[in-house]
Amino acid sequence: VREQRFADERPRRRALRNSGWIVLWRAPVGVTVVFIARVVLAWFDEPVALGIVGGIFLLWFAIALTWVHADGGRGRHAFRRAYSATFGWGGGF
């Protein structure tokens, strides 16, 4: 019964996810925090740490974009969902 209920809910959840309502107000805060961290690392001449931080977020965004694309997201909507998934944690500050 539980599996059938989840199977019945999947199309509704996918339609809701792809409806275009993405919370983006949190993401600029996350981008700003990452930007400031990278500027501080560059200021103190830490190229390895700078590359690691940049690489982690680039990889995180690429994985999120791949996940969204596999879920059926295309174009600007897919980019916005991946952006929100990568930097949306910034709203917690």
mmCIF file with all atom_site columns, C-alpha atoms in Angstrom:
data_model
loop_
_atom_site.group_PDB
_atom_site.id
_atom_site.type_symbol
_atom_site.label_atom_id
_atom_site.label_alt_id
_atom_site.label_comp_id
_atom_site.label_asym_id
_atom_site.label_entity_id
_atom_site.label_seq_id
_atom_site.pdbx_PDB_ins_code
_atom_site.Cartn_x
_atom_site.Cartn_y
_atom_site.Cartn_z
_atom_site.occupancy
_atom_site.B_iso_or_equiv
_atom_site.pdbx_formal_charge
_atom_site.auth_seq_id
_atom_site.auth_comp_id
_atom_site.auth_asym_id
_atom_site.auth_atom_id
_atom_site.pdbx_PDB_model_num
ATOM 1  C CA . VAL A 1 1  ? 0.000  0.000  0.000   1.00 0.00 ? 1  VAL A CA 1
ATOM 2  C CA . ARG A 1 2  ? 2.795  2.396  0.907   1.00 0.00 ? 2  ARG A CA 1
ATOM 3  C CA . GLU A 1 3  ? 4.677  1.819  -2.355  1.00 0.00 ? 3  GLU A CA 1
ATOM 4  C CA . GLN A 1 4  ? 1.499  2.376  -4.346  1.00 0.00 ? 4  GLN A CA 1
ATOM 5  C CA . ARG A 1 5  ? 0.849  5.650  -2.525  1.00 0.00 ? 5  ARG A CA 1
ATOM 6  C CA . PHE A 1 6  ? 4.399  6.846  -3.240  1.00 0.00 ? 6  PHE A CA 1
ATOM 7  C CA . ALA A 1 7  ? 4.047  5.809  -6.889  1.00 0.00 ? 7  ALA A CA 1
ATOM 8  C CA . ASP A 1 8  ? 0.818  7.805  -7.104  1.00 0.00 ? 8  ASP A CA 1
ATOM 9  C CA . GLU A 1 9  ? 2.465  10.898 -5.566  1.00 0.00 ? 9  GLU A CA 1
ATOM 10 C CA . ARG A 1 10 ? 5.548  10.955 -7.830  1.00 0.00 ? 10 ARG A CA 1
ATOM 11 C CA . PRO A 1 11 ? 3.940  12.622 -10.876 1.00 0.00 ? 11 PRO A CA 1
ATOM 12 C CA . ARG A 1 12 ? 2.302  15.289 -8.703  1.00 0.00 ? 12 ARG A CA 1
ATOM 13 C CA . ARG A 1 13 ? 5.560  16.063 -6.915  1.00 0.00 ? 13 ARG A CA 1
ATOM 14 C CA . ARG A 1 14 ? 7.490  16.210 -10.202 1.00 0.00 ? 14 ARG A CA 1
ATOM 15 C CA . ALA A 1 15 ? 4.910  18.595 -11.665 1.00 0.00 ? 15 ALA A CA 1
ATOM 16 C CA . LEU A 1 16 ? 5.137  20.801 -8.566  1.00 0.00 ? 16 LEU A CA 1
ATOM 17 C CA . ARG A 1 17 ? 8.953  20.786 -8.706  1.00 0.00 ? 17 ARG A CA 1
ATOM 18 C CA . ASN A 1 18 ? 8.930  21.749 -12.372 1.00 0.00 ? 18 ASN A CA 1
ATOM 19 C CA . SER A 1 19 ? 6.191  24.361 -12.056 1.00 0.00 ? 19 SER A CA 1
ATOM 20 C CA . GLY A 1 20 ? 8.672  27.227 -11.879 1.00 0.00 ? 20 GLY A CA 1
ATOM 21 C CA . TRP A 1 21 ? 8.247  28.190 -8.218  1.00 0.00 ? 21 TRP A CA 1
ATOM 22 C CA . ILE A 1 22 ? 11.836 28.207 -7.021  1.00 0.00 ? 22 ILE A CA 1
ATOM 23 C CA . VAL A 1 23 ? 12.960 30.026 -3.922  1.00 0.00 ? 23 VAL A CA 1
ATOM 24 C CA . LEU A 1 24 ? 15.894 32.113 -5.128  1.00 0.00 ? 24 LEU A CA 1
ATOM 25 C CA . TRP A 1 25 ? 16.060 34.783 -2.422  1.00 0.00 ? 25 TRP A CA 1
ATOM 26 C CA . ARG A 1 26 ? 18.425 32.642 -0.342  1.00 0.00 ? 26 ARG A CA 1
ATOM 27 C CA . ALA A 1 27 ? 20.922 31.875 -3.102  1.00 0.00 ? 27 ALA A CA 1
ATOM 28 C CA . PRO A 1 28 ? 22.522 35.355 -3.464  1.00 0.00 ? 28 PRO A CA 1
ATOM 29 C CA . VAL A 1 29 ? 23.517 35.177 0.204   1.00 0.00 ? 29 VAL A CA 1
ATOM 30 C CA . GLY A 1 30 ? 25.266 31.854 -0.423  1.00 0.00 ? 30 GLY A CA 1
ATOM 31 C CA . VAL A 1 31 ? 27.028 33.215 -3.512  1.00 0.00 ? 31 VAL A CA 1
ATOM 32 C CA . THR A 1 32 ? 28.160 36.257 -1.524  1.00 0.00 ? 32 THR A CA 1
ATOM 33 C CA . VAL A 1 33 ? 29.566 34.100 1.284   1.00 0.00 ? 33 VAL A CA 1
ATOM 34 C CA . VAL A 1 34 ? 31.489 31.943 -1.208  1.00 0.00 ? 34 VAL A CA 1
ATOM 35 C CA . PHE A 1 35 ? 32.721 35.054 -3.049  1.00 0.00 ? 35 PHE A CA 1
ATOM 36 C CA . ILE A 1 36 ? 33.964 36.671 0.181   1.00 0.00 ? 36 ILE A CA 1
ATOM 37 C CA . ALA A 1 37 ? 35.681 33.429 1.225   1.00 0.00 ? 37 ALA A CA 1
ATOM 38 C CA . ARG A 1 38 ? 37.444 33.236 -2.142  1.00 0.00 ? 38 ARG A CA 1
ATOM 39 C CA . VAL A 1 39 ? 38.505 36.891 -1.939  1.00 0.00 ? 39 VAL A CA 1
ATOM 40 C CA . VAL A 1 40 ? 39.955 36.316 1.539   1.00 0.00 ? 40 VAL A CA 1
ATOM 41 C CA . LEU A 1 41 ? 41.819 33.233 0.312   1.00 0.00 ? 41 LEU A CA 1
ATOM 42 C CA . ALA A 1 42 ? 43.173 35.175 -2.656  1.00 0.00 ? 42 ALA A CA 1
ATOM 43 C CA . TRP A 1 43 ? 44.181 38.072 -0.376  1.00 0.00 ? 43 TRP A CA 1
ATOM 44 C CA . PHE A 1 44 ? 46.228 35.740 1.803   1.00 0.00 ? 44 PHE A CA 1
ATOM 45 C CA . ASP A 1 45 ? 47.750 34.114 -1.283  1.00 0.00 ? 45 ASP A CA 1
ATOM 46 C CA . GLU A 1 46 ? 46.328 30.624 -0.770  1.00 0.00 ? 46 GLU A CA 1
ATOM 47 C CA . PRO A 1 47 ? 45.979 29.317 -4.340  1.00 0.00 ? 47 PRO A CA 1
ATOM 48 C CA . VAL A 1 48 ? 45.475 25.688 -3.344  1.00 0.00 ? 48 VAL A CA 1
ATOM 49 C CA . ALA A 1 49 ? 42.644 26.496 -0.938  1.00 0.00 ? 49 ALA A CA 1
ATOM 50 C CA . LEU A 1 50 ? 41.197 28.922 -3.491  1.00 0.00 ? 50 LEU A CA 1
ATOM 51 C CA . GLY A 1 51 ? 41.146 26.170 -6.100  1.00 0.00 ? 51 GLY A CA 1
ATOM 52 C CA . ILE A 1 52 ? 39.658 23.659 -3.680  1.00 0.00 ? 52 ILE A CA 1
ATOM 53 C CA . VAL A 1 53 ? 36.819 25.975 -2.640  1.00 0.00 ? 53 VAL A CA 1
ATOM 54 C CA . GLY A 1 54 ? 36.089 26.925 -6.242  1.00 0.00 ? 54 GLY A CA 1
ATOM 55 C CA . GLY A 1 55 ? 36.302 23.320 -7.389  1.00 0.00 ? 55 GLY A CA 1
ATOM 56 C CA . ILE A 1 56 ? 33.970 22.064 -4.691  1.00 0.00 ? 56 ILE A CA 1
ATOM 57 C CA . PHE A 1 57 ? 31.248 24.531 -5.624  1.00 0.00 ? 57 PHE A CA 1
ATOM 58 C CA . LEU A 1 58 ? 31.764 23.951 -9.338  1.00 0.00 ? 58 LEU A CA 1
ATOM 59 C CA . LEU A 1 59 ? 31.445 20.200 -8.806  1.00 0.00 ? 59 LEU A CA 1
ATOM 60 C CA . TRP A 1 60 ? 28.413 20.692 -6.551  1.00 0.00 ? 60 TRP A CA 1
ATOM 61 C CA . PHE A 1 61 ? 26.718 22.830 -9.224  1.00 0.00 ? 61 PHE A CA 1
ATOM 62 C CA . ALA A 1 62 ? 27.563 20.337 -11.987 1.00 0.00 ? 62 ALA A CA 1
ATOM 63 C CA . ILE A 1 63 ? 26.104 17.466 -9.970  1.00 0.00 ? 63 ILE A CA 1
ATOM 64 C CA . ALA A 1 64 ? 22.968 19.482 -9.184  1.00 0.00 ? 64 ALA A CA 1
ATOM 65 C CA . LEU A 1 65 ? 22.557 20.445 -12.856 1.00 0.00 ? 65 LEU A CA 1
ATOM 66 C CA . THR A 1 66 ? 22.974 16.823 -13.925 1.00 0.00 ? 66 THR A CA 1
ATOM 67 C CA . TRP A 1 67 ? 20.434 15.725 -11.320 1.00 0.00 ? 67 TRP A CA 1
ATOM 68 C CA . VAL A 1 68 ? 17.907 18.358 -12.421 1.00 0.00 ? 68 VAL A CA 1
ATOM 69 C CA . HIS A 1 69 ? 18.419 17.472 -16.080 1.00 0.00 ? 69 HIS A CA 1
ATOM 70 C CA . ALA A 1 70 ? 17.862 13.781 -15.308 1.00 0.00 ? 70 ALA A CA 1
ATOM 71 C CA . ASP A 1 71 ? 14.687 14.777 -13.463 1.00 0.00 ? 71 ASP A CA 1
ATOM 72 C CA . GLY A 1 72 ? 13.337 16.409 -16.609 1.00 0.00 ? 72 GLY A CA 1
ATOM 73 C CA . GLY A 1 73 ? 14.374 20.029 -16.076 1.00 0.00 ? 73 GLY A CA 1
ATOM 74 C CA . ARG A 1 74 ? 15.505 21.920 -19.166 1.00 0.00 ? 74 ARG A CA 1
ATOM 75 C CA . GLY A 1 75 ? 16.844 25.358 -20.013 1.00 0.00 ? 75 GLY A CA 1
ATOM 76 C CA . ARG A 1 76 ? 16.617 28.290 -17.628 1.00 0.00 ? 76 ARG A CA 1
ATOM 77 C CA . HIS A 1 77 ? 14.459 26.355 -15.180 1.00 0.00 ? 77 HIS A CA 1
ATOM 78 C CA . ALA A 1 78 ? 17.126 23.659 -14.803 1.00 0.00 ? 78 ALA A CA 1
ATOM 79 C CA . PHE A 1 79 ? 19.815 26.293 -14.283 1.00 0.00 ? 79 PHE A CA 1
ATOM 80 C CA . ARG A 1 80 ? 17.728 28.059 -11.623 1.00 0.00 ? 80 ARG A CA 1
ATOM 81 C CA . ARG A 1 81 ? 17.023 24.813 -9.761  1.00 0.00 ? 81 ARG A CA 1
ATOM 82 C CA . ALA A 1 82 ? 20.710 23.860 -9.780  1.00 0.00 ? 82 ALA A CA 1
ATOM 83 C CA . TYR A 1 83 ? 21.688 27.383 -8.654  1.00 0.00 ? 83 TYR A CA 1
ATOM 84 C CA . SER A 1 84 ? 19.182 27.208 -5.814  1.00 0.00 ? 84 SER A CA 1
ATOM 85 C CA . ALA A 1 85 ? 20.395 23.727 -4.825  1.00 0.00 ? 85 ALA A CA 1
ATOM 86 C CA . THR A 1 86 ? 24.028 24.853 -4.808  1.00 0.00 ? 86 THR A CA 1
ATOM 87 C CA . PHE A 1 87 ? 23.766 28.201 -3.027  1.00 0.00 ? 87 PHE A CA 1
ATOM 88 C CA . GLY A 1 88 ? 20.341 28.073 -1.352  1.00 0.00 ? 88 GLY A CA 1
ATOM 89 C CA . TRP A 1 89 ? 21.905 27.234 2.013   1.00 0.00 ? 89 TRP A CA 1
ATOM 90 C CA . GLY A 1 90 ? 22.782 30.930 2.373   1.00 0.00 ? 90 GLY A CA 1
ATOM 91 C CA . GLY A 1 91 ? 19.337 31.780 3.702   1.00 0.00 ? 91 GLY A CA 1
ATOM 92 C CA . GLY A 1 92 ? 20.244 30.185 7.029   1.00 0.00 ? 92 GLY A CA 1
ATOM 93 C CA . PHE A 1 93 ? 22.435 33.130 8.056   1.00 0.00 ? 93 PHE A CA 1
#
